[in-house]
CSV table of C-alpha atoms in Angstrom, one decimal:
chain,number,residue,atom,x,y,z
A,162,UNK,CA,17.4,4.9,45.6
A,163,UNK,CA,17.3,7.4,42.4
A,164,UNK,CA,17.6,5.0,40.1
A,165,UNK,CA,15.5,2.3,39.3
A,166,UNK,CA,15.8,-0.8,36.6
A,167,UNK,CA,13.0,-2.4,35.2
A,168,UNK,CA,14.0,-5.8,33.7
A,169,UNK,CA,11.2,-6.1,30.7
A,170,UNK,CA,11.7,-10.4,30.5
A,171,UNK,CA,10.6,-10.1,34.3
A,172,UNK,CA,7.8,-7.7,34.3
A,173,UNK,CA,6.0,-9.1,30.7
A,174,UNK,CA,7.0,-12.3,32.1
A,175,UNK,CA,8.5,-13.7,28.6
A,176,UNK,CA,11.6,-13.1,26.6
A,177,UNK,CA,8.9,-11.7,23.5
A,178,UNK,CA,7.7,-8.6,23.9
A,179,UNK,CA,5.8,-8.6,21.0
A,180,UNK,CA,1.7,-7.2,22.8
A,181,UNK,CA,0.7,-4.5,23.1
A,182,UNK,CA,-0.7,-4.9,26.6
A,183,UNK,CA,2.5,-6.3,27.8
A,184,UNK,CA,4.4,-2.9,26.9
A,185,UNK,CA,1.5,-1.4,28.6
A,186,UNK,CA,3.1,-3.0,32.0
A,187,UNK,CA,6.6,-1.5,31.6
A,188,UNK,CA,5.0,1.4,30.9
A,189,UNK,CA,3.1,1.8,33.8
A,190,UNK,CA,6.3,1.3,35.9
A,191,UNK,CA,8.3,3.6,33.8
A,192,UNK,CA,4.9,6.3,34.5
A,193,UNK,CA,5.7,5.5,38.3
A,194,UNK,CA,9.3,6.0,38.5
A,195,UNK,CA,9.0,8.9,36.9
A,196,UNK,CA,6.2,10.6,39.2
A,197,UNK,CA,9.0,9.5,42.3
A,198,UNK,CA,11.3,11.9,40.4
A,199,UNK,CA,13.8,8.9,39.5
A,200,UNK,CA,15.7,8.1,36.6
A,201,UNK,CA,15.1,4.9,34.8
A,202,UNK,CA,17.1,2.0,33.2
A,203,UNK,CA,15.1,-0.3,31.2
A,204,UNK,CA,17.0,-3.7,30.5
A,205,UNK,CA,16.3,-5.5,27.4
A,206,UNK,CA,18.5,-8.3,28.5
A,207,UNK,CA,17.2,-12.0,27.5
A,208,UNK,CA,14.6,-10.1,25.3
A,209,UNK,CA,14.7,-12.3,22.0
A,210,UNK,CA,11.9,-10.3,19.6
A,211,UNK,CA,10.7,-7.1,19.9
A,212,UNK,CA,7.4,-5.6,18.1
A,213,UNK,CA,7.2,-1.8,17.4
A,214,UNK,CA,3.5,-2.6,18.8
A,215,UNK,CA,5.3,-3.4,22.2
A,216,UNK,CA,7.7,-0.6,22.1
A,217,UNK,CA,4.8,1.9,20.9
A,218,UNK,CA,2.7,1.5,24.2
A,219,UNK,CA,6.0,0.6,26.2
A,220,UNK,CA,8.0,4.0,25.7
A,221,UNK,CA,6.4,5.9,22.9
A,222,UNK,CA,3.4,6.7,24.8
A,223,UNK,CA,5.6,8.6,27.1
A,224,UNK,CA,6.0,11.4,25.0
A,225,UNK,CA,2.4,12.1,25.6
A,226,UNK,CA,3.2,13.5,29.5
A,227,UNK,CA,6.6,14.0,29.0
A,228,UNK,CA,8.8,16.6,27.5
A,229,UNK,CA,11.4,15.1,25.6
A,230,UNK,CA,14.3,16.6,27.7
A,231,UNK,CA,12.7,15.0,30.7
A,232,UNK,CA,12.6,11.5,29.3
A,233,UNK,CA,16.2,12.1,27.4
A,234,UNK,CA,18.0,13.0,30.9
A,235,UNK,CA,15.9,10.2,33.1
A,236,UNK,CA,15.3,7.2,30.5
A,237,UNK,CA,18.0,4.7,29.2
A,238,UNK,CA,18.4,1.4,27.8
A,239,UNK,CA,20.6,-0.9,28.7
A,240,UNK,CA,21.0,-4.6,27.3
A,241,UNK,CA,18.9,-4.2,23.9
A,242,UNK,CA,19.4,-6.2,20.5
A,243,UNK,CA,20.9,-3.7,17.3
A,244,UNK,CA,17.3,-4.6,15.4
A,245,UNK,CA,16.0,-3.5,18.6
A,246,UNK,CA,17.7,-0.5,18.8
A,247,UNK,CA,16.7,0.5,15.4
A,248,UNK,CA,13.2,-0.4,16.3
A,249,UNK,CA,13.0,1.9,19.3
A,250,UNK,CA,14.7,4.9,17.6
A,251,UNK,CA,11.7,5.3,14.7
A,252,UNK,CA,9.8,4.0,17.8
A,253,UNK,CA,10.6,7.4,19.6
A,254,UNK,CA,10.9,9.4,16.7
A,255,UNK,CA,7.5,8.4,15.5
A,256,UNK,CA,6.1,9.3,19.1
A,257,UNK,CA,7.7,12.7,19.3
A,258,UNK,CA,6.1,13.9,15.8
A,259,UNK,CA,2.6,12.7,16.3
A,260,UNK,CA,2.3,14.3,19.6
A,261,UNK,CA,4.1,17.7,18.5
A,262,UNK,CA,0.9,17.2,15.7
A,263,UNK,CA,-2.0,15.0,16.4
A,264,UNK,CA,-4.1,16.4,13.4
A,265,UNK,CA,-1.1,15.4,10.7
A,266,UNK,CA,-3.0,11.9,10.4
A,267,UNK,CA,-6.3,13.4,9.7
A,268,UNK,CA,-4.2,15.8,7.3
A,269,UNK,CA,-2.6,13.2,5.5
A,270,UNK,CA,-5.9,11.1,4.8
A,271,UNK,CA,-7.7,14.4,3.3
A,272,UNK,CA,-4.6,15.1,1.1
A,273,UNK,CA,-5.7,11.6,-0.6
A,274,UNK,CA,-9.1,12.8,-1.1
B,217,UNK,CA,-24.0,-27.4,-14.6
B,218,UNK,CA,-25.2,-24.6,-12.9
B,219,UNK,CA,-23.0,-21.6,-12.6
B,220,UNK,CA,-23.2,-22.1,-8.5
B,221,UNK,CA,-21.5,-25.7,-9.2
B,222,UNK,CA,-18.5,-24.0,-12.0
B,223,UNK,CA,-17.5,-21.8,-8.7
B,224,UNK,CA,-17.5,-23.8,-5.8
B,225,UNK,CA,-14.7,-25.8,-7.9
B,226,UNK,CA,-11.1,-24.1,-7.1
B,227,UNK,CA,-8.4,-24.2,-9.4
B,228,UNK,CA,-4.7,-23.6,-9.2
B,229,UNK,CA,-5.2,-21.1,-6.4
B,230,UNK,CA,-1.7,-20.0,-5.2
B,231,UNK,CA,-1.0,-16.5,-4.8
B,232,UNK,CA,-1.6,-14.5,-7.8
B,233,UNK,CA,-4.4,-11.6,-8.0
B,234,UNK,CA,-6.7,-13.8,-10.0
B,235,UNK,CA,-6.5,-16.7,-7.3
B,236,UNK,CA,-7.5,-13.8,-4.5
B,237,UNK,CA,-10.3,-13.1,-6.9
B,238,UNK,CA,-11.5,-16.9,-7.5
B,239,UNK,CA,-11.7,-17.0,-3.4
B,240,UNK,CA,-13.6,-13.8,-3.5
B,241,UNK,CA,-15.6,-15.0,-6.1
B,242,UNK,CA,-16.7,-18.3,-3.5
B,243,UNK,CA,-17.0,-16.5,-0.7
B,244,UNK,CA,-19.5,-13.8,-2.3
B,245,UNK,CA,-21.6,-16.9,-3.8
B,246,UNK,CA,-22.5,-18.2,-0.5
B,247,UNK,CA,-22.4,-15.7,1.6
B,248,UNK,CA,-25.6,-14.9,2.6
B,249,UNK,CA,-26.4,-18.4,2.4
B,250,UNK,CA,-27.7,-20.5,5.9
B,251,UNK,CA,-28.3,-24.1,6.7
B,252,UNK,CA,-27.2,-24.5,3.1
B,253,UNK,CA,-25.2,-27.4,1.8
B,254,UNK,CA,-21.7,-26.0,0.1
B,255,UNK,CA,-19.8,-28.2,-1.9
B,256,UNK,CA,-16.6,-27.9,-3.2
B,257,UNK,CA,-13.4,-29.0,-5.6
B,258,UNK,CA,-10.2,-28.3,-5.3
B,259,UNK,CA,-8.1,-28.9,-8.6
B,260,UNK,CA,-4.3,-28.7,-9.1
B,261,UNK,CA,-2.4,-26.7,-7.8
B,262,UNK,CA,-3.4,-25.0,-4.3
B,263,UNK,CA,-0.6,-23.3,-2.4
B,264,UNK,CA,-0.4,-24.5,1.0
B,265,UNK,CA,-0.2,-20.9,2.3
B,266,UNK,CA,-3.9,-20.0,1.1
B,267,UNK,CA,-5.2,-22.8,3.5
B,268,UNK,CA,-5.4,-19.7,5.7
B,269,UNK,CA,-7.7,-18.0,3.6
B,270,UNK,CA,-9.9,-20.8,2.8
B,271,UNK,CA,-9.9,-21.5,5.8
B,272,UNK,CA,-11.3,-17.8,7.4
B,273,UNK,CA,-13.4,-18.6,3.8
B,274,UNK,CA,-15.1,-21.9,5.5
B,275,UNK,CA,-15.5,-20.9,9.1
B,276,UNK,CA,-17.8,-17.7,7.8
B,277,UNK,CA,-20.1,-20.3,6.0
B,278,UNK,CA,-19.9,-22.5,9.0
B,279,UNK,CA,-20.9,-19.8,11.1
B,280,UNK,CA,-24.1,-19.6,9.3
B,281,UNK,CA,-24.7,-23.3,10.1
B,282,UNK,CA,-23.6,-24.7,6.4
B,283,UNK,CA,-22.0,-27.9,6.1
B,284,UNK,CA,-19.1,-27.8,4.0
B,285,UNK,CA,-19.0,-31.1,1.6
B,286,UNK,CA,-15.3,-31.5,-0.2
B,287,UNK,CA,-16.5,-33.8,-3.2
B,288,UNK,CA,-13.3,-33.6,-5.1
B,289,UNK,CA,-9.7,-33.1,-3.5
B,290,UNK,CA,-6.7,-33.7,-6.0
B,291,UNK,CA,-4.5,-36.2,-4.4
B,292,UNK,CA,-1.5,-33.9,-4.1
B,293,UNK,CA,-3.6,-30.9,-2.5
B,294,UNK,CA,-5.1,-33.8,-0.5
B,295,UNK,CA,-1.5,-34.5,1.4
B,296,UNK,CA,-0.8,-31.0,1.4
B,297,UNK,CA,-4.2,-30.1,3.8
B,298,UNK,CA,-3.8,-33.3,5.1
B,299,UNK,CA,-0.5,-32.7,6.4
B,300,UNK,CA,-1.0,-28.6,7.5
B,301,UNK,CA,-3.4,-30.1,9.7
B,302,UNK,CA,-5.8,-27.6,7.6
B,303,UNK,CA,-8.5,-30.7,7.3
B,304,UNK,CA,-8.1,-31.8,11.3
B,305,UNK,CA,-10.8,-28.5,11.5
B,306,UNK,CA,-12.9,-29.5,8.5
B,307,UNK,CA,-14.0,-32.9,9.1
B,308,UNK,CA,-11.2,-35.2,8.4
B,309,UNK,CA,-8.8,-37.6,10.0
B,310,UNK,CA,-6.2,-36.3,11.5
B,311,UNK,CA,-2.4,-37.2,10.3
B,312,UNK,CA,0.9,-37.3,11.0
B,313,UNK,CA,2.9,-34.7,9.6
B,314,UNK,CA,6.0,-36.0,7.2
B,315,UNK,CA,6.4,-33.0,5.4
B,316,UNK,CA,9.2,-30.9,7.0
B,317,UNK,CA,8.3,-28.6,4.6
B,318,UNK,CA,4.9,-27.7,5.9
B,319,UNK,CA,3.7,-24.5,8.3
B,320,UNK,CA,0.8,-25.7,9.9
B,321,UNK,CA,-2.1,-24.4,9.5
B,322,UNK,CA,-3.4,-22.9,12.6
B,323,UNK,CA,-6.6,-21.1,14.4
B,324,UNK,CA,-6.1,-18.7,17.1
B,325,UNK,CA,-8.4,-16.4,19.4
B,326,UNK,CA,-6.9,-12.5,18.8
B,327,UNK,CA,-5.9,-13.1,22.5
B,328,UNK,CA,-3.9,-16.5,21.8
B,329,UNK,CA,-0.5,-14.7,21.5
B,330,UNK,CA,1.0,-17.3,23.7
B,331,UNK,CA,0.0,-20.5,21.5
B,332,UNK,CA,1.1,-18.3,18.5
B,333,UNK,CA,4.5,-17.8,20.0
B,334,UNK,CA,4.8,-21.8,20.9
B,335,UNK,CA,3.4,-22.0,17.2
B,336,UNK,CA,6.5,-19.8,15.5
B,337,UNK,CA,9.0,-22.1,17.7
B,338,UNK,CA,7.8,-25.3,16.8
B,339,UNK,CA,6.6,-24.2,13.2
B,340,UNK,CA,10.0,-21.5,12.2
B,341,UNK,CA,12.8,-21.6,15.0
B,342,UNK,CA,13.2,-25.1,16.0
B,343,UNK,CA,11.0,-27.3,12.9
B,344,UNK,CA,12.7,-27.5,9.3
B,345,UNK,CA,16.1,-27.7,10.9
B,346,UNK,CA,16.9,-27.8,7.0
B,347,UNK,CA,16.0,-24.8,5.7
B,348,UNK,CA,16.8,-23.2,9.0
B,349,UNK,CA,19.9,-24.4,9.3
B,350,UNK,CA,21.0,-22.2,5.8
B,351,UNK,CA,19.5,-18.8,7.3
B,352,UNK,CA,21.3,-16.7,9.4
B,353,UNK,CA,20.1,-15.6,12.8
B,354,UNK,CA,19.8,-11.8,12.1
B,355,UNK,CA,17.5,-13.0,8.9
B,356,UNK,CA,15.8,-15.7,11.0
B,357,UNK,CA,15.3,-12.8,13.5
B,358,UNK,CA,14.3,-10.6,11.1
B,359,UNK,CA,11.1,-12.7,10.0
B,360,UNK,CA,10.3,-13.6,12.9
B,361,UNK,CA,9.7,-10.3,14.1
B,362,UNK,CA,8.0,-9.6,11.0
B,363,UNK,CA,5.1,-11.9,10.9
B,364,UNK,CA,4.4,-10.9,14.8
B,365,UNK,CA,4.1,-7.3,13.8
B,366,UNK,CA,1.7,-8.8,11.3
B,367,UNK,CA,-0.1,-11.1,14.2
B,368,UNK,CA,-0.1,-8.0,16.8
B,369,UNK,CA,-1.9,-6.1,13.6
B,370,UNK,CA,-4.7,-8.3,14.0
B,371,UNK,CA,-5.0,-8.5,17.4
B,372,UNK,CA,-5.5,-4.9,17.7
B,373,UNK,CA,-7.2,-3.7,14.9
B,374,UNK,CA,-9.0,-6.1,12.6
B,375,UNK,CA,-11.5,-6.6,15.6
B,376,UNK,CA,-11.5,-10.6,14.3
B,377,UNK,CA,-12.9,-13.9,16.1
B,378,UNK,CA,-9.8,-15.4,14.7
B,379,UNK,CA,-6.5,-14.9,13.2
B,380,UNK,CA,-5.6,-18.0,10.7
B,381,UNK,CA,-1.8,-18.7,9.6
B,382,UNK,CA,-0.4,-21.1,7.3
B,383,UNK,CA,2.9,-21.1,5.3
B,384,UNK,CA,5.2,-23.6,3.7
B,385,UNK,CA,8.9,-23.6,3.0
B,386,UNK,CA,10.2,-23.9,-0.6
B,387,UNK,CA,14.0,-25.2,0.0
B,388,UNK,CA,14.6,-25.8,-3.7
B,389,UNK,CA,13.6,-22.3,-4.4
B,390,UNK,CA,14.7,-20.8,-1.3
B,391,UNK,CA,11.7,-18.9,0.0
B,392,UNK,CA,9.4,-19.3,2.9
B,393,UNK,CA,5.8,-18.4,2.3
B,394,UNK,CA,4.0,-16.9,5.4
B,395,UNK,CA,0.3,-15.9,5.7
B,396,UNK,CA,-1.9,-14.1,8.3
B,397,UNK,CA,-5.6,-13.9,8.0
B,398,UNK,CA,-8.5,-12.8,10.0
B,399,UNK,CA,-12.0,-11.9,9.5
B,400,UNK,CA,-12.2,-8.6,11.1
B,401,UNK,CA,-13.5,-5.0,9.5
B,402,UNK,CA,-10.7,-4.5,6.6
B,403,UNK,CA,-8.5,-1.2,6.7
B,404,UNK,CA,-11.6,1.0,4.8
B,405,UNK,CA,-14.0,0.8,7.9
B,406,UNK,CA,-11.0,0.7,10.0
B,407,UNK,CA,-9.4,3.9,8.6
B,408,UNK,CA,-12.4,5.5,7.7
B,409,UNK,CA,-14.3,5.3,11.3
B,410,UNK,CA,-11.1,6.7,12.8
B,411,UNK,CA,-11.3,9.9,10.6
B,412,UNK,CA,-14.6,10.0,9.4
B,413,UNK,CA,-13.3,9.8,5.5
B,414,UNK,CA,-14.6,7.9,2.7
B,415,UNK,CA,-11.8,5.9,1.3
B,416,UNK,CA,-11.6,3.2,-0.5
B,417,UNK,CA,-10.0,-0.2,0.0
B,418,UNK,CA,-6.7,0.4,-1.6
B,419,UNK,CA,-6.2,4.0,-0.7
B,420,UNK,CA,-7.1,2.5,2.7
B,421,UNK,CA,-4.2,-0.2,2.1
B,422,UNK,CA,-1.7,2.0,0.6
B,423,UNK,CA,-1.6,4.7,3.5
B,424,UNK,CA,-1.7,2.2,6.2
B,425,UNK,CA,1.6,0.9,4.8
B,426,UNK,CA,3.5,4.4,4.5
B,427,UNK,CA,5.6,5.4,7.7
B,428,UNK,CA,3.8,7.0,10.5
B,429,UNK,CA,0.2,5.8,9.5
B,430,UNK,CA,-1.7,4.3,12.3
B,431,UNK,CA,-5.5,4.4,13.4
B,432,UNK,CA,-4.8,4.5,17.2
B,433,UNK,CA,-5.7,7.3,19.3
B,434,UNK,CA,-4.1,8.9,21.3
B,435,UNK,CA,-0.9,6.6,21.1
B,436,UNK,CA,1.3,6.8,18.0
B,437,UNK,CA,2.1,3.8,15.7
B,438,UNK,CA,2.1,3.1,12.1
B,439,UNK,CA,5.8,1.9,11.9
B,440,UNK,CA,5.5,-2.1,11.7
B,441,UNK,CA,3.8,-2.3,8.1
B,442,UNK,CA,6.2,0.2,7.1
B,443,UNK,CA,9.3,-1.7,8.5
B,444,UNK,CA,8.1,-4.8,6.8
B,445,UNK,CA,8.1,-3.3,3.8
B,446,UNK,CA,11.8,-2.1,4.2
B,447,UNK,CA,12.7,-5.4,5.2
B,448,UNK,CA,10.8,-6.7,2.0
B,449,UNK,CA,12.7,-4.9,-0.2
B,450,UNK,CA,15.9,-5.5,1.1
B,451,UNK,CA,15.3,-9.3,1.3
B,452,UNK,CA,13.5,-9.3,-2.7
B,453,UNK,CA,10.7,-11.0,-0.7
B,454,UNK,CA,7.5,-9.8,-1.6
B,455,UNK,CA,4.1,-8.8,0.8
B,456,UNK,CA,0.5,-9.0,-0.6
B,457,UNK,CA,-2.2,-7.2,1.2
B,458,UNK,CA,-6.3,-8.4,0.2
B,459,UNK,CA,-8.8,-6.2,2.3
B,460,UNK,CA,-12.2,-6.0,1.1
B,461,UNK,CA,-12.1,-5.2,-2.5
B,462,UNK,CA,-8.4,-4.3,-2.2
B,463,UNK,CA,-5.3,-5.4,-3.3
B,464,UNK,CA,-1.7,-4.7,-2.4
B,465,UNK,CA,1.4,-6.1,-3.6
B,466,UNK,CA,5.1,-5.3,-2.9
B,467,UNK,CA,8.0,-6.5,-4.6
B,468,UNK,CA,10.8,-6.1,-6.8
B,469,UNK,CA,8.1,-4.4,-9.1
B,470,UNK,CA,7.3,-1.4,-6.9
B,471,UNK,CA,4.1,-1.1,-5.4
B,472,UNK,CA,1.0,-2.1,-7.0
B,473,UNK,CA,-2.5,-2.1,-6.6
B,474,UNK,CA,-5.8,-3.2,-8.0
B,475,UNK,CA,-9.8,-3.7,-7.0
B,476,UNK,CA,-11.2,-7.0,-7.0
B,477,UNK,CA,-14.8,-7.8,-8.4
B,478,UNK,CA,-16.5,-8.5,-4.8
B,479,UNK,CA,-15.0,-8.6,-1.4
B,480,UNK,CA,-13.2,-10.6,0.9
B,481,UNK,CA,-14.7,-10.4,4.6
B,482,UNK,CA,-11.5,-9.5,6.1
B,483,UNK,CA,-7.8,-9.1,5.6
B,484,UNK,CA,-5.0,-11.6,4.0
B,485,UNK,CA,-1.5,-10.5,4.5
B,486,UNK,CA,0.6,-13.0,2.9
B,487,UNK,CA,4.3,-12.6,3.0
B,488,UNK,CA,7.3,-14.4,0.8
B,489,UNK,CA,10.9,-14.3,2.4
B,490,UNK,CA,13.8,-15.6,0.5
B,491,UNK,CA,15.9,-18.5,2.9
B,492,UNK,CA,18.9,-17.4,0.5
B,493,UNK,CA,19.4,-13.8,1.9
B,494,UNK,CA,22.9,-13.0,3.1
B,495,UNK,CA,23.1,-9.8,4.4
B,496,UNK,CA,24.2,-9.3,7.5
B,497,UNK,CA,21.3,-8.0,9.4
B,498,UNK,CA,23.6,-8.3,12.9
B,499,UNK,CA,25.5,-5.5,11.7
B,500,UNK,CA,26.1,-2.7,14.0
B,501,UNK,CA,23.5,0.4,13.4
B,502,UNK,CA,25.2,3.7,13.6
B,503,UNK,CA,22.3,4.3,16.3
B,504,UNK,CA,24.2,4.7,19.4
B,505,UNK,CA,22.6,4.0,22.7
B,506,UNK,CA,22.5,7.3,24.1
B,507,UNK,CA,21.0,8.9,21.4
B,508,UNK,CA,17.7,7.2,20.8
B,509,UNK,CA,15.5,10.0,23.1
């Protein structure tokens, strides 16, 4: 099998995924797909409210081990809400700026002093 | 009267600045006080909402083994508590709720996500069929997700024993009133641990809220304050931010902030939603599907 689906509702075990520590759980299987060299759909179906604090630790983090080619050409969505959507793009494009530069934050607070 | 007596009474709190400050102002009287005695009026008008702040107010005294003695409620304010079930944890009789208007008030362990969810159903999805009724699903939607982002805030960073919530409906003026509380370390000695800077409560505030701002390490973050406040704006609600000496506010005004005169041990977000929005937050985004990584 080179695929693999992970059904969110079924792995947080709730139609919310609103914790942090549950989007740690989809990430960890997305992390273990990944290392098997197989491409991965993750299905939002049922999935009523999503938090950018789940989708943060649930995809975002990825960026951290992954170049984004590799997650573009092996990660899609499948079943997700418009809000959602919207929420996992600045999600993602969040991610992919803070790890290109960790020491923007610590920047951006000195500019205010 | 002693001046101890003139500020233990609380008058027409609802959500202005000066009403943060008149909290502030009882909370930094008793503070360091111990198997004290505190007593305390409340006097037309007190928004239902602040029940939550009160509320984190009382539990720090109660923590230092002071009994809290309510010598005067108003009879309005008394139905209002009565029926947030905000005085089923302070001593009273519990009631039955006939107020459809009322979000309960409500005490949670950071951990309790799954009594907060069963909390927003009974409390915002399925009670005050009513007000519901007139508000969309995308909008509905739309606040939901917004007080979690608030909630999951909490959870993660204020490092409380408790998150307190409270809110109230307003059918006649269309707005639903939503706070989040806890009693954690405030965005200053949140922010300024992280990064080893000395800022102060509202420049602490006002760069938490701008895009991209979190304190997490190694993960990135910083979008769900910044998302409220796009959804804020849109909707003409308005979002109120009290941390430590801080104070935010957002609304059709712009951005504003001020210093109180003392501190509140903690955080108060406390957000105001107009139930008359029509936009039609189901609309399709121009995001397609295979272009979010």
């Amino acid at each position: 099998m080179d695929n693999a689906t992970i059904n969110i509702v079924n792995t947080i075990g709730d139609v919310y995924g609103v914790e942090a520590e549950d989007g740690q759980k989809v990430f960890e299987l997305i992390i273990r797909s990944f290392t098997k060299k197989k491409k991965v759909t993750l299905s939002f179906r049922n999935i009523e409210i999503l938090t950018t604090a789940f989708l943060n630790t649930a995809v975002g983090q990825l960026y951290k081990d992954f170049p984004e080619e590799y997650i573009k050409d092996n990660l899609r969505v499948a079943d997700i809400s418009e809000s959602g959507k919207v929420a996992l793009k600045r999600v993602v494009d969040t991610a992919k700026l803070y790890y290109k530069d960790p020491e923007a934050l610590k920047r951006s607070i000195e500019e205010i002093i | 009267m002693t001046l101890q007596n003139q500020m233990n009474k609380l008058v027409k709190i609802d959500n202005t600045f000066e009403s943060f400050q008149s909290l502030i102002d009882f909370y930094e009287n008793h503070k360091d006080m111990q198997f004290g005695e505190i007593h305390l009026e409340l006097r037309p008008l007190f928004a239902a909402n602040m029940s939550a702040a009160l509320g984190a107010v009382l539990d720090k005294f109660i923590s230092n083994l002071n009994a809290i003695h309510f010598d005067y409620v108003s009879p309005e304010i008394e139905v209002i508590l009565s029926n947030n079930d905000f005085f089923t944890y302070f001593g009273k009789s519990r009631l039955i709720d006939t107020n459809t208007n009322t979000i309960k008030f409500q005490k949670l362990k950071p951990t309790d996500g799954k009594y907060f969810k069963k909390y927003v159903i009974e409390e915002l999805l399925e009670g005050h069929i009513a007000d519901l009724t007139r508000m969309s699903n995308g909008l509905k939607e739309r606040i939901i997700e917004a007080i979690y982002e608030i909630f999951v805030n909490a959870q993660i960073h204020s490092e409380t024993k408790f998150i307190y919530t409270c809110g109230q409906f307003f059918p006649n003026k269309n707005k639903v009133e939503f706070t989040i509380v806890d009693t954690g370390i405030g965005f200053r000695e949140k922010i300024n641990n992280r990064f080893g800077s000395k800022l102060k409560a509202t420049q602490a505030i006002k760069w938490a809220v701008e895009d991209k701002k979190t304190t997490k390490e190694g993960i990135s973050g910083g979008i769900g304050l910044s998302l409220l406040k796009e959804f804020v704006e849109v909707n003409n609600g308005k979002m109120q931010i009290v941390s430590n000496d801080g104070f935010y506010q957002f609304d059709d005004d712009g951005e504003s902030l001020k210093m109180f005169d003392g501190e509140f041990p903690g955080t108060i977000v406390n957000l105001q939603f107009r139930t008359d929005d029509f936009n039609n937050y189901t609309l399709k985004s121009e995001i397609s599907i295979n272009d979010i990584f």
